[in-house]
C-alpha positions as a Markdown table, in Angstrom:
| # | Residue | x | y | z |
|---|---|---|---|---|
| 1 | Met | 83.5 | -110.9 | 205.9 |
| 2 | Ala | 81.4 | -109.9 | 203.9 |
| 3 | Ser | 80.7 | -113.4 | 202.7 |
| 4 | Asn | 79.6 | -114.1 | 206.6 |
| 5 | Leu | 76.8 | -111.3 | 206.3 |
| 6 | Tyr | 72.5 | -111.8 | 205.0 |
| 7 | Val | 70.5 | -109.5 | 203.4 |
| 8 | Gln | 67.5 | -109.5 | 204.0 |
| 9 | Pro | 65.1 | -110.2 | 201.6 |
| 10 | Ser | 61.8 | -107.5 | 201.4 |
| 11 | Gln | 58.7 | -109.2 | 202.1 |
| 12 | Ala | 57.4 | -108.4 | 198.7 |
| 13 | Thr | 60.5 | -111.1 | 198.2 |
| 14 | Asn | 59.9 | -112.8 | 200.9 |
| 15 | Arg | 56.2 | -113.6 | 200.0 |
| 16 | Lys | 57.0 | -114.6 | 197.2 |
| 17 | Thr | 59.2 | -117.4 | 197.5 |
| 18 | Leu | 56.4 | -118.8 | 201.0 |
| 19 | Val | 53.7 | -119.5 | 198.1 |
| 20 | Phe | 56.2 | -121.1 | 195.9 |
| 21 | Ser | 57.5 | -123.1 | 198.2 |
| 22 | Leu | 53.7 | -123.9 | 199.4 |
| 23 | Leu | 52.7 | -124.9 | 196.6 |
| 24 | Gly | 55.8 | -127.3 | 195.9 |
| 25 | Leu | 54.6 | -128.5 | 199.1 |
| 26 | Val | 51.1 | -129.3 | 197.7 |
| 27 | Phe | 53.0 | -131.1 | 194.3 |
| 28 | Phe | 55.1 | -133.3 | 197.0 |
| 29 | Leu | 52.1 | -134.8 | 198.8 |
| 30 | Ala | 50.1 | -134.8 | 195.9 |
| 31 | Cys | 52.8 | -137.1 | 194.3 |
| 32 | Glu | 52.7 | -138.8 | 197.5 |
| 33 | Ala | 49.2 | -139.7 | 197.1 |
| 34 | Leu | 49.5 | -140.7 | 193.4 |
| 35 | Leu | 52.2 | -142.5 | 194.8 |
| 36 | Leu | 49.9 | -144.2 | 197.5 |
| 37 | Arg | 47.3 | -145.0 | 195.2 |
| 38 | Ser | 49.4 | -146.9 | 192.7 |
| 39 | Phe | 51.3 | -148.4 | 195.6 |
| 40 | Ile | 47.2 | -150.1 | 196.8 |
| 41 | Arg | 46.6 | -151.0 | 193.8 |
| 42 | Thr | 49.1 | -152.8 | 193.3 |
| 43 | Asp | 49.9 | -154.5 | 196.5 |
| 44 | Thr | 48.3 | -158.0 | 197.3 |
| 45 | Arg | 50.6 | -159.0 | 200.9 |
| 46 | Pro | 48.6 | -159.6 | 204.2 |
| 47 | Pro | 49.6 | -156.9 | 206.4 |
| 48 | Ser | 52.6 | -158.6 | 208.8 |
| 49 | Trp | 52.3 | -159.3 | 212.3 |
| 50 | Asp | 52.3 | -155.7 | 214.3 |
| 51 | Gln | 50.3 | -154.6 | 211.6 |
| 52 | Ser | 48.0 | -157.4 | 211.7 |
| 53 | Ile | 47.7 | -156.5 | 215.4 |
| 54 | His | 47.2 | -152.8 | 215.2 |
| 55 | Met | 44.0 | -153.9 | 212.4 |
| 56 | Glu | 43.4 | -156.3 | 214.9 |
| 57 | Ile | 43.0 | -153.9 | 218.2 |
| 58 | Ala | 40.6 | -151.0 | 215.7 |
| 59 | Leu | 38.7 | -154.1 | 215.0 |
| 60 | Asp | 38.1 | -154.6 | 218.7 |
| 61 | Tyr | 37.5 | -151.2 | 219.1 |
| 62 | Arg | 35.1 | -150.7 | 216.2 |
| 63 | Asp | 33.4 | -153.7 | 217.4 |
| 64 | Ala | 32.8 | -152.8 | 221.5 |
| 65 | Leu | 31.5 | -149.1 | 220.3 |
| 66 | Lys | 28.9 | -151.1 | 217.6 |
| 67 | Ala | 27.1 | -152.5 | 220.3 |
| 68 | Gly | 27.5 | -149.7 | 222.7 |
| 69 | Arg | 30.1 | -151.6 | 224.9 |
| 70 | Leu | 32.1 | -148.9 | 226.3 |
| 71 | Ala | 33.5 | -150.0 | 229.2 |
| 72 | Asp | 35.2 | -152.7 | 227.1 |
| 73 | Ala | 36.5 | -150.0 | 224.6 |
| 74 | Trp | 37.5 | -148.5 | 227.6 |
| 75 | Tyr | 39.6 | -151.5 | 229.1 |
| 76 | Leu | 39.9 | -153.1 | 225.6 |
| 77 | Ala | 41.6 | -155.8 | 225.9 |
| 78 | Pro | 45.4 | -156.5 | 225.1 |
| 79 | Lys | 47.1 | -158.7 | 222.6 |
| 80 | Pro | 49.3 | -161.3 | 224.1 |
| 81 | Gly | 52.4 | -160.1 | 224.8 |
| 82 | Met | 51.9 | -156.7 | 224.3 |
| 83 | Pro | 51.1 | -153.7 | 226.3 |
| 84 | Pro | 47.9 | -152.2 | 226.0 |
| 85 | Phe | 48.0 | -149.3 | 223.5 |
| 86 | Pro | 46.6 | -145.6 | 224.1 |
| 87 | Pro | 43.6 | -145.8 | 221.7 |
| 88 | Ala | 43.7 | -142.7 | 219.4 |
| 89 | Tyr | 45.8 | -144.1 | 216.2 |
| 90 | His | 43.4 | -147.9 | 217.0 |
| 91 | Leu | 40.3 | -145.1 | 217.1 |
| 92 | Leu | 41.2 | -143.8 | 213.6 |
| 93 | Leu | 41.5 | -146.9 | 211.9 |
| 94 | Thr | 38.0 | -148.0 | 212.8 |
| 95 | Arg | 37.0 | -145.9 | 209.9 |
| 96 | Ala | 38.5 | -148.2 | 208.0 |
| 97 | Tyr | 36.6 | -151.3 | 208.0 |
| 98 | Ala | 33.9 | -149.3 | 206.3 |
| 99 | Ser | 35.5 | -150.0 | 203.1 |
| 100 | Ser | 36.2 | -153.8 | 201.4 |
| 101 | Asp | 40.1 | -153.6 | 202.2 |
| 102 | Pro | 40.0 | -152.4 | 205.7 |
| 103 | Ala | 44.4 | -153.0 | 205.9 |
| 104 | His | 44.5 | -150.6 | 202.3 |
| 105 | Ala | 42.3 | -148.0 | 203.4 |
| 106 | Ala | 44.3 | -148.4 | 207.1 |
| 107 | Leu | 46.8 | -146.8 | 204.5 |
| 108 | Trp | 44.7 | -143.0 | 203.8 |
| 109 | Val | 45.2 | -142.1 | 207.4 |
| 110 | Asn | 48.6 | -143.1 | 207.2 |
| 111 | Trp | 48.6 | -140.2 | 204.7 |
| 112 | Phe | 46.9 | -137.7 | 206.2 |
| 113 | Tyr | 49.8 | -138.0 | 209.2 |
| 114 | Leu | 52.4 | -137.5 | 206.0 |
| 115 | Ala | 51.0 | -134.3 | 205.3 |
| 116 | Leu | 51.2 | -133.5 | 209.0 |
| 117 | Leu | 54.8 | -133.9 | 209.1 |
| 118 | Ser | 55.7 | -132.0 | 206.1 |
| 119 | Val | 53.5 | -129.3 | 207.0 |
| 120 | Ser | 55.4 | -128.9 | 210.3 |
| 121 | Ile | 58.7 | -129.7 | 209.0 |
| 122 | Phe | 58.1 | -127.2 | 206.7 |
| 123 | Gly | 56.8 | -124.6 | 209.5 |
| 124 | Ile | 60.4 | -125.6 | 212.0 |
| 125 | Ala | 62.7 | -125.0 | 208.6 |
| 126 | Trp | 61.2 | -122.0 | 207.6 |
| 127 | Arg | 61.2 | -120.4 | 210.9 |
| 128 | Phe | 65.1 | -121.2 | 210.8 |
| 129 | Arg | 65.8 | -119.7 | 207.3 |
| 130 | Pro | 62.9 | -117.7 | 205.3 |
| 131 | Asp | 63.7 | -119.3 | 202.2 |
| 132 | Glu | 62.7 | -122.6 | 199.5 |
| 133 | Thr | 65.5 | -124.7 | 201.8 |
| 134 | Ala | 62.3 | -125.0 | 203.9 |
| 135 | Leu | 60.7 | -126.9 | 201.4 |
| 136 | Ala | 64.4 | -129.2 | 200.8 |
| 137 | Ala | 63.8 | -129.8 | 204.4 |
| 138 | Val | 60.9 | -131.8 | 204.0 |
| 139 | Val | 61.7 | -133.4 | 200.8 |
| 140 | Leu | 64.9 | -134.4 | 202.2 |
| 141 | Phe | 63.7 | -136.5 | 205.2 |
| 142 | Val | 60.1 | -137.0 | 203.9 |
| 143 | Ala | 60.9 | -138.4 | 200.9 |
| 144 | Ser | 63.6 | -141.0 | 202.7 |
| 145 | Pro | 62.6 | -144.8 | 202.2 |
| 146 | Ala | 62.7 | -144.9 | 206.3 |
| 147 | Ile | 59.6 | -142.9 | 205.3 |
| 148 | Gln | 57.9 | -144.3 | 202.6 |
| 149 | Asp | 58.2 | -147.7 | 203.8 |
| 150 | Leu | 56.2 | -146.5 | 207.4 |
| 151 | Leu | 53.4 | -144.8 | 204.3 |
| 152 | Thr | 52.2 | -147.8 | 203.4 |
| 153 | Thr | 52.3 | -150.2 | 206.9 |
| 154 | Gln | 49.6 | -150.3 | 209.7 |
| 155 | Leu | 51.9 | -148.8 | 212.4 |
| 156 | Val | 51.7 | -146.2 | 214.9 |
| 157 | Asp | 55.1 | -144.8 | 213.8 |
| 158 | Leu | 54.6 | -142.5 | 211.2 |
| 159 | Pro | 51.7 | -140.8 | 213.5 |
| 160 | Met | 54.3 | -140.3 | 216.2 |
| 161 | Val | 57.3 | -138.4 | 214.2 |
| 162 | Ala | 54.4 | -136.6 | 212.9 |
| 163 | Leu | 53.1 | -135.2 | 216.0 |
| 164 | Ala | 56.5 | -135.3 | 217.4 |
| 165 | Ala | 57.2 | -132.4 | 214.5 |
| 166 | Ala | 53.7 | -130.5 | 215.3 |
| 167 | Ala | 54.6 | -130.5 | 219.0 |
| 168 | Tyr | 58.2 | -129.1 | 218.4 |
| 169 | Trp | 56.8 | -126.7 | 216.1 |
| 170 | Ala | 54.1 | -125.6 | 218.1 |
| 171 | Leu | 56.7 | -125.4 | 220.9 |
| 172 | Leu | 59.1 | -123.4 | 219.4 |
| 173 | Ala | 56.2 | -121.0 | 217.9 |
| 174 | Ser | 55.5 | -120.8 | 221.5 |
| 175 | Asp | 59.0 | -118.8 | 221.8 |
| 176 | Glu | 59.4 | -120.6 | 225.5 |
| 177 | Phe | 55.3 | -120.3 | 226.6 |
| 178 | Ala | 55.2 | -116.6 | 226.1 |
| 179 | Phe | 52.8 | -116.3 | 223.3 |
| 180 | Trp | 49.3 | -118.5 | 224.5 |
| 181 | Ile | 48.1 | -120.0 | 221.3 |
| 182 | Pro | 51.3 | -122.0 | 220.3 |
| 183 | Ser | 51.9 | -123.0 | 223.9 |
| 184 | Leu | 48.8 | -124.4 | 224.0 |
| 185 | Val | 48.1 | -126.1 | 221.1 |
| 186 | Phe | 51.7 | -127.6 | 222.1 |
| 187 | Gly | 50.2 | -129.0 | 225.2 |
| 188 | Val | 47.0 | -131.1 | 223.1 |
| 189 | Leu | 49.5 | -131.8 | 220.8 |
| 190 | His | 51.9 | -133.3 | 223.3 |
| 191 | Ser | 48.7 | -134.8 | 224.9 |
| 192 | Leu | 47.6 | -136.6 | 221.3 |
| 193 | Gly | 51.1 | -138.4 | 220.8 |
| 194 | Met | 50.6 | -139.7 | 224.4 |
| 195 | Leu | 47.5 | -141.3 | 223.7 |
| 196 | His | 48.5 | -142.0 | 220.6 |
| 197 | Lys | 51.8 | -144.6 | 222.4 |
| 198 | Trp | 53.1 | -144.1 | 225.7 |
| 199 | Ser | 57.0 | -143.9 | 224.0 |
| 200 | Phe | 56.1 | -140.9 | 223.0 |
| 201 | Phe | 57.7 | -138.8 | 226.3 |
| 202 | Ser | 60.7 | -140.0 | 225.7 |
| 203 | Tyr | 61.0 | -137.1 | 222.5 |
| 204 | Met | 60.3 | -134.2 | 224.5 |
| 205 | Phe | 63.4 | -134.3 | 226.6 |
| 206 | Pro | 64.1 | -130.8 | 225.6 |
| 207 | Ala | 60.6 | -129.6 | 225.5 |
| 208 | Tyr | 60.8 | -129.9 | 229.4 |
| 209 | Leu | 63.4 | -128.8 | 229.8 |
| 210 | Val | 61.8 | -125.7 | 228.5 |
| 211 | Ala | 59.3 | -126.2 | 230.8 |
| 212 | Leu | 61.6 | -125.7 | 233.0 |
| 213 | Arg | 63.5 | -122.6 | 231.9 |
| 214 | Ala | 60.0 | -120.8 | 231.7 |
| 215 | Phe | 59.3 | -120.8 | 235.6 |
| 216 | Arg | 62.1 | -118.1 | 235.3 |
| 217 | Asp | 59.4 | -115.3 | 234.6 |
| 218 | Lys | 55.3 | -115.6 | 236.2 |
| 219 | Arg | 54.2 | -115.0 | 233.1 |
| 220 | Thr | 55.6 | -117.8 | 231.1 |
| 221 | Ala | 55.2 | -119.8 | 234.1 |
| 222 | Leu | 51.4 | -119.3 | 233.8 |
| 223 | Ile | 51.3 | -119.9 | 230.6 |
| 224 | Met | 53.1 | -122.6 | 230.7 |
| 225 | Leu | 51.6 | -124.8 | 233.8 |
| 226 | Val | 48.1 | -124.2 | 231.8 |
| 227 | Ser | 48.9 | -125.9 | 228.8 |
| 228 | Ala | 50.4 | -128.5 | 231.1 |
| 229 | Ala | 47.1 | -129.0 | 233.0 |
| 230 | Val | 45.9 | -129.4 | 229.5 |
| 231 | Ser | 48.3 | -131.9 | 228.4 |
| 232 | Ala | 47.5 | -133.2 | 231.8 |
| 233 | Ala | 43.9 | -133.6 | 232.1 |
| 234 | Leu | 44.0 | -135.9 | 228.4 |
| 235 | Ile | 46.5 | -137.9 | 229.3 |
| 236 | Ile | 45.4 | -138.6 | 233.2 |
| 237 | Pro | 42.2 | -140.2 | 232.4 |
| 238 | Trp | 43.7 | -143.6 | 230.0 |
| 239 | Tyr | 46.6 | -144.5 | 232.0 |
| 240 | Ala | 45.8 | -143.6 | 235.4 |
| 241 | Ala | 43.0 | -147.0 | 234.0 |
| 242 | His | 45.9 | -149.2 | 232.8 |
| 243 | Ile | 48.8 | -148.4 | 235.2 |
| 244 | Ala | 48.7 | -151.7 | 236.7 |
| 245 | Leu | 49.3 | -153.4 | 233.3 |
| 246 | Leu | 51.6 | -150.9 | 231.4 |
| 247 | Pro | 54.8 | -150.7 | 232.9 |
| 248 | Ser | 55.3 | -154.9 | 233.5 |
| 249 | Arg | 54.2 | -155.2 | 229.4 |
| 250 | Leu | 56.0 | -152.3 | 228.4 |
| 251 | Val | 59.4 | -154.2 | 230.1 |
| 252 | Gln | 58.7 | -157.4 | 228.8 |
| 253 | Ala | 58.4 | -155.2 | 225.3 |
| 254 | Ser | 61.4 | -153.6 | 225.4 |
| 255 | Ala | 63.2 | -156.8 | 225.5 |
| 256 | Asp | 62.6 | -158.0 | 222.6 |
| 257 | Phe | 66.0 | -158.7 | 220.3 |
| 258 | Ala | 67.5 | -157.4 | 223.1 |
| 259 | Ile | 70.8 | -155.6 | 222.5 |
| 260 | Ser | 72.3 | -154.9 | 226.1 |
| 261 | Ala | 73.5 | -151.1 | 225.7 |
| 262 | Trp | 77.6 | -152.2 | 226.3 |
| 263 | Thr | 77.7 | -154.8 | 223.5 |
| 264 | Pro | 80.2 | -153.8 | 221.1 |
| 265 | Gly | 79.0 | -151.5 | 218.4 |
| 266 | Ala | 75.5 | -150.7 | 220.5 |
| 267 | Trp | 75.8 | -146.8 | 219.9 |
| 268 | Leu | 76.3 | -147.4 | 215.7 |
| 269 | Thr | 73.1 | -149.8 | 215.2 |
| 270 | Tyr | 70.6 | -146.9 | 215.2 |
| 271 | Phe | 73.5 | -145.0 | 212.8 |
| 272 | Asn | 73.7 | -147.9 | 210.4 |
| 273 | Gln | 70.2 | -148.5 | 209.9 |
| 274 | Ala | 70.0 | -144.8 | 209.5 |
| 275 | Ser | 72.9 | -144.4 | 206.8 |
| 276 | Asn | 70.1 | -147.3 | 205.1 |
| 277 | Ser | 67.2 | -146.1 | 205.5 |
| 278 | Ile | 67.0 | -142.4 | 205.4 |
| 279 | Gly | 69.8 | -142.2 | 203.0 |
| 280 | Pro | 73.9 | -142.0 | 203.2 |
| 281 | Val | 74.3 | -138.9 | 202.0 |
| 282 | Val | 71.4 | -136.6 | 203.9 |
| 283 | Trp | 72.3 | -139.2 | 207.0 |
| 284 | Leu | 75.8 | -138.3 | 206.9 |
| 285 | Leu | 75.8 | -134.6 | 206.2 |
| 286 | Gly | 72.9 | -133.4 | 208.0 |
| 287 | Thr | 74.1 | -135.2 | 211.5 |
| 288 | Ile | 77.7 | -133.1 | 210.5 |
| 289 | Gly | 75.0 | -129.8 | 210.2 |
| 290 | Leu | 73.6 | -130.7 | 213.3 |
| 291 | Met | 77.1 | -129.8 | 215.0 |
| 292 | Ala | 77.0 | -125.9 | 212.7 |
| 293 | Pro | 74.2 | -125.4 | 211.0 |
| 294 | Gln | 73.4 | -121.5 | 209.7 |
| 295 | Tyr | 70.4 | -120.7 | 211.1 |
| 296 | Arg | 69.2 | -116.6 | 209.2 |
| 297 | Arg | 66.5 | -116.6 | 212.1 |
| 298 | Asn | 66.1 | -117.5 | 215.7 |
| 299 | Arg | 69.7 | -118.8 | 216.3 |
| 300 | Glu | 68.7 | -118.6 | 219.6 |
| 301 | Gln | 67.0 | -121.8 | 219.2 |
| 302 | Gly | 68.8 | -124.2 | 217.3 |
| 303 | Trp | 70.2 | -126.3 | 220.4 |
| 304 | Val | 66.2 | -127.2 | 220.9 |
| 305 | Leu | 66.7 | -128.8 | 217.6 |
| 306 | Leu | 70.5 | -130.5 | 218.7 |
| 307 | Ala | 69.0 | -132.0 | 222.0 |
| 308 | Trp | 66.0 | -133.5 | 220.3 |
| 309 | Phe | 67.9 | -135.3 | 217.9 |
| 310 | Val | 70.4 | -136.6 | 220.7 |
| 311 | Thr | 68.4 | -137.2 | 223.3 |
| 312 | Ser | 66.3 | -139.2 | 221.1 |
| 313 | Tyr | 69.5 | -141.5 | 220.2 |
| 314 | Ile | 70.6 | -142.1 | 223.5 |
| 315 | Phe | 67.2 | -142.9 | 224.9 |
| 316 | Trp | 66.3 | -145.7 | 222.3 |
| 317 | Thr | 70.4 | -146.7 | 222.3 |
| 318 | Val | 69.8 | -148.1 | 225.9 |
| 319 | Val | 66.4 | -149.5 | 224.7 |
| 320 | Pro | 67.8 | -152.9 | 223.8 |
| 321 | Asn | 65.0 | -153.4 | 221.1 |
| 322 | Arg | 66.5 | -151.4 | 218.6 |
| 323 | Gln | 64.6 | -151.2 | 215.4 |
| 324 | Leu | 64.9 | -147.6 | 213.4 |
| 325 | Arg | 60.8 | -146.5 | 213.5 |
| 326 | Phe | 61.2 | -145.9 | 217.2 |
| 327 | Val | 64.4 | -143.7 | 216.9 |
| 328 | Leu | 62.7 | -142.0 | 213.5 |
| 329 | Pro | 61.0 | -139.3 | 215.5 |
| 330 | Gly | 63.9 | -137.9 | 217.1 |
| 331 | Leu | 65.9 | -137.5 | 213.1 |
| 332 | Val | 63.3 | -135.0 | 212.2 |
| 333 | Pro | 66.4 | -132.3 | 212.1 |
| 334 | Ile | 68.8 | -133.8 | 209.8 |
| 335 | Gly | 67.4 | -132.6 | 207.1 |
| 336 | Ile | 66.8 | -129.0 | 208.5 |
| 337 | Ala | 70.3 | -128.9 | 209.8 |
| 338 | Phe | 71.3 | -130.2 | 206.1 |
| 339 | Cys | 69.7 | -126.8 | 204.6 |
| 340 | Ser | 71.1 | -124.6 | 206.9 |
| 341 | Thr | 74.8 | -125.7 | 207.1 |
| 342 | Trp | 75.5 | -127.1 | 203.3 |
| 343 | Pro | 75.4 | -125.0 | 200.1 |
| 344 | Lys | 72.4 | -124.9 | 198.0 |
| 345 | Ala | 73.9 | -126.7 | 195.3 |
| 346 | Val | 73.9 | -129.8 | 197.5 |
| 347 | Thr | 70.9 | -129.3 | 198.9 |
| 348 | Trp | 69.3 | -129.7 | 195.5 |
| 349 | Gly | 71.2 | -132.3 | 194.8 |
| 350 | Ala | 70.3 | -134.0 | 197.2 |
| 351 | Val | 67.2 | -133.3 | 197.0 |
| 352 | Val | 67.3 | -134.4 | 193.4 |
| 353 | Leu | 68.6 | -138.0 | 194.6 |
| 354 | Gln | 66.1 | -138.5 | 197.7 |
| 355 | Leu | 62.9 | -138.0 | 195.4 |
| 356 | Phe | 64.8 | -140.5 | 193.2 |
| 357 | Gly | 64.8 | -142.9 | 196.1 |
| 358 | Met | 60.9 | -142.2 | 197.1 |
| 359 | Val | 59.5 | -143.1 | 193.7 |
| 360 | Asn | 62.4 | -146.3 | 193.1 |
| 361 | Phe | 60.9 | -147.2 | 196.6 |
| 362 | Phe | 57.1 | -148.1 | 194.6 |
| 363 | Gly | 58.7 | -148.5 | 191.1 |
| 364 | Gly | 61.3 | -150.6 | 192.4 |
| 365 | Trp | 63.6 | -150.1 | 189.2 |
| 366 | Val | 66.9 | -150.2 | 191.5 |
| 367 | Gly | 67.3 | -152.9 | 194.4 |
| 368 | Pro | 69.0 | -152.2 | 197.4 |
| 369 | Val | 72.9 | -151.9 | 197.1 |
| 370 | Arg | 75.2 | -152.6 | 200.0 |
| 371 | Leu | 77.9 | -150.4 | 201.1 |
| 372 | Asn | 80.6 | -151.6 | 203.6 |
């Protein structure tokens, strides 16, 4: 029984741990910036097809706004075979065209989203485990090859991962819409996610359930409705203007590389992809950890992390077009669950493994190894 007891650390010890963990987080992000800088200096490849489309959309926005053609910017013509993309990410990418090398300059936009992702994971992990493993949770997920790959590509998927994590941090901090500020922050982050890409809602099903539960109390219902109104006010104008074209193009895009959900092995597609791209140790032990995590605080909120993971996995398995980057915003809880389940020696051992993988991703000392 004694092994199940948890002795709360003193406030001074807790503050000291928080300060050192935050310093470690800053150091980690600085290392990521240095690795990205090295990548930009040595990479000579032009952007691939999808990346080029995003850069071209950003260029279209820049040209339209520079010429004062606001109507053209609002109703930007979609690319052939592609749905119209919400404007938030591409408006940020327009800044990259001030550089002589826009494709590489755009990657620095990704670094800021990586920082948002890292801070958000840290914030969520600290709510459940206020110790140094909050930093470990960040490294376990962010240092994975999957996230490093998104860091070096001009795609909207890394912003989606970051905004999903930030939105859930605000949702958890709101304590089911009991507090105004985090609830309103959640509403704004939800709208920003939807203004980055239409699929953002697919990661928010547990958040919508929490919103429905808020109706049990008049005060939380009021806060939730105001938060929802803020989000809707920001989302509706763009989606209302593009609703005629958006649904049909989305159905067409989801059929790319179509594999029906009832095809044998379809439900293991993301399991196999994640094992390769997140790391077999972190993926396997992290998913096991989600089943029975030992959270030190706010245990009653733990179901949100599990539901976030499960609903995202199910939704994107049902969608015929299966690419790991689509489901990554739902896999954020992996690192948090890992640290909340396994001994610290296992956790920090996995951290060392992930850090080596992160550096090797850019250095390329060890080639791909496939385990059957």
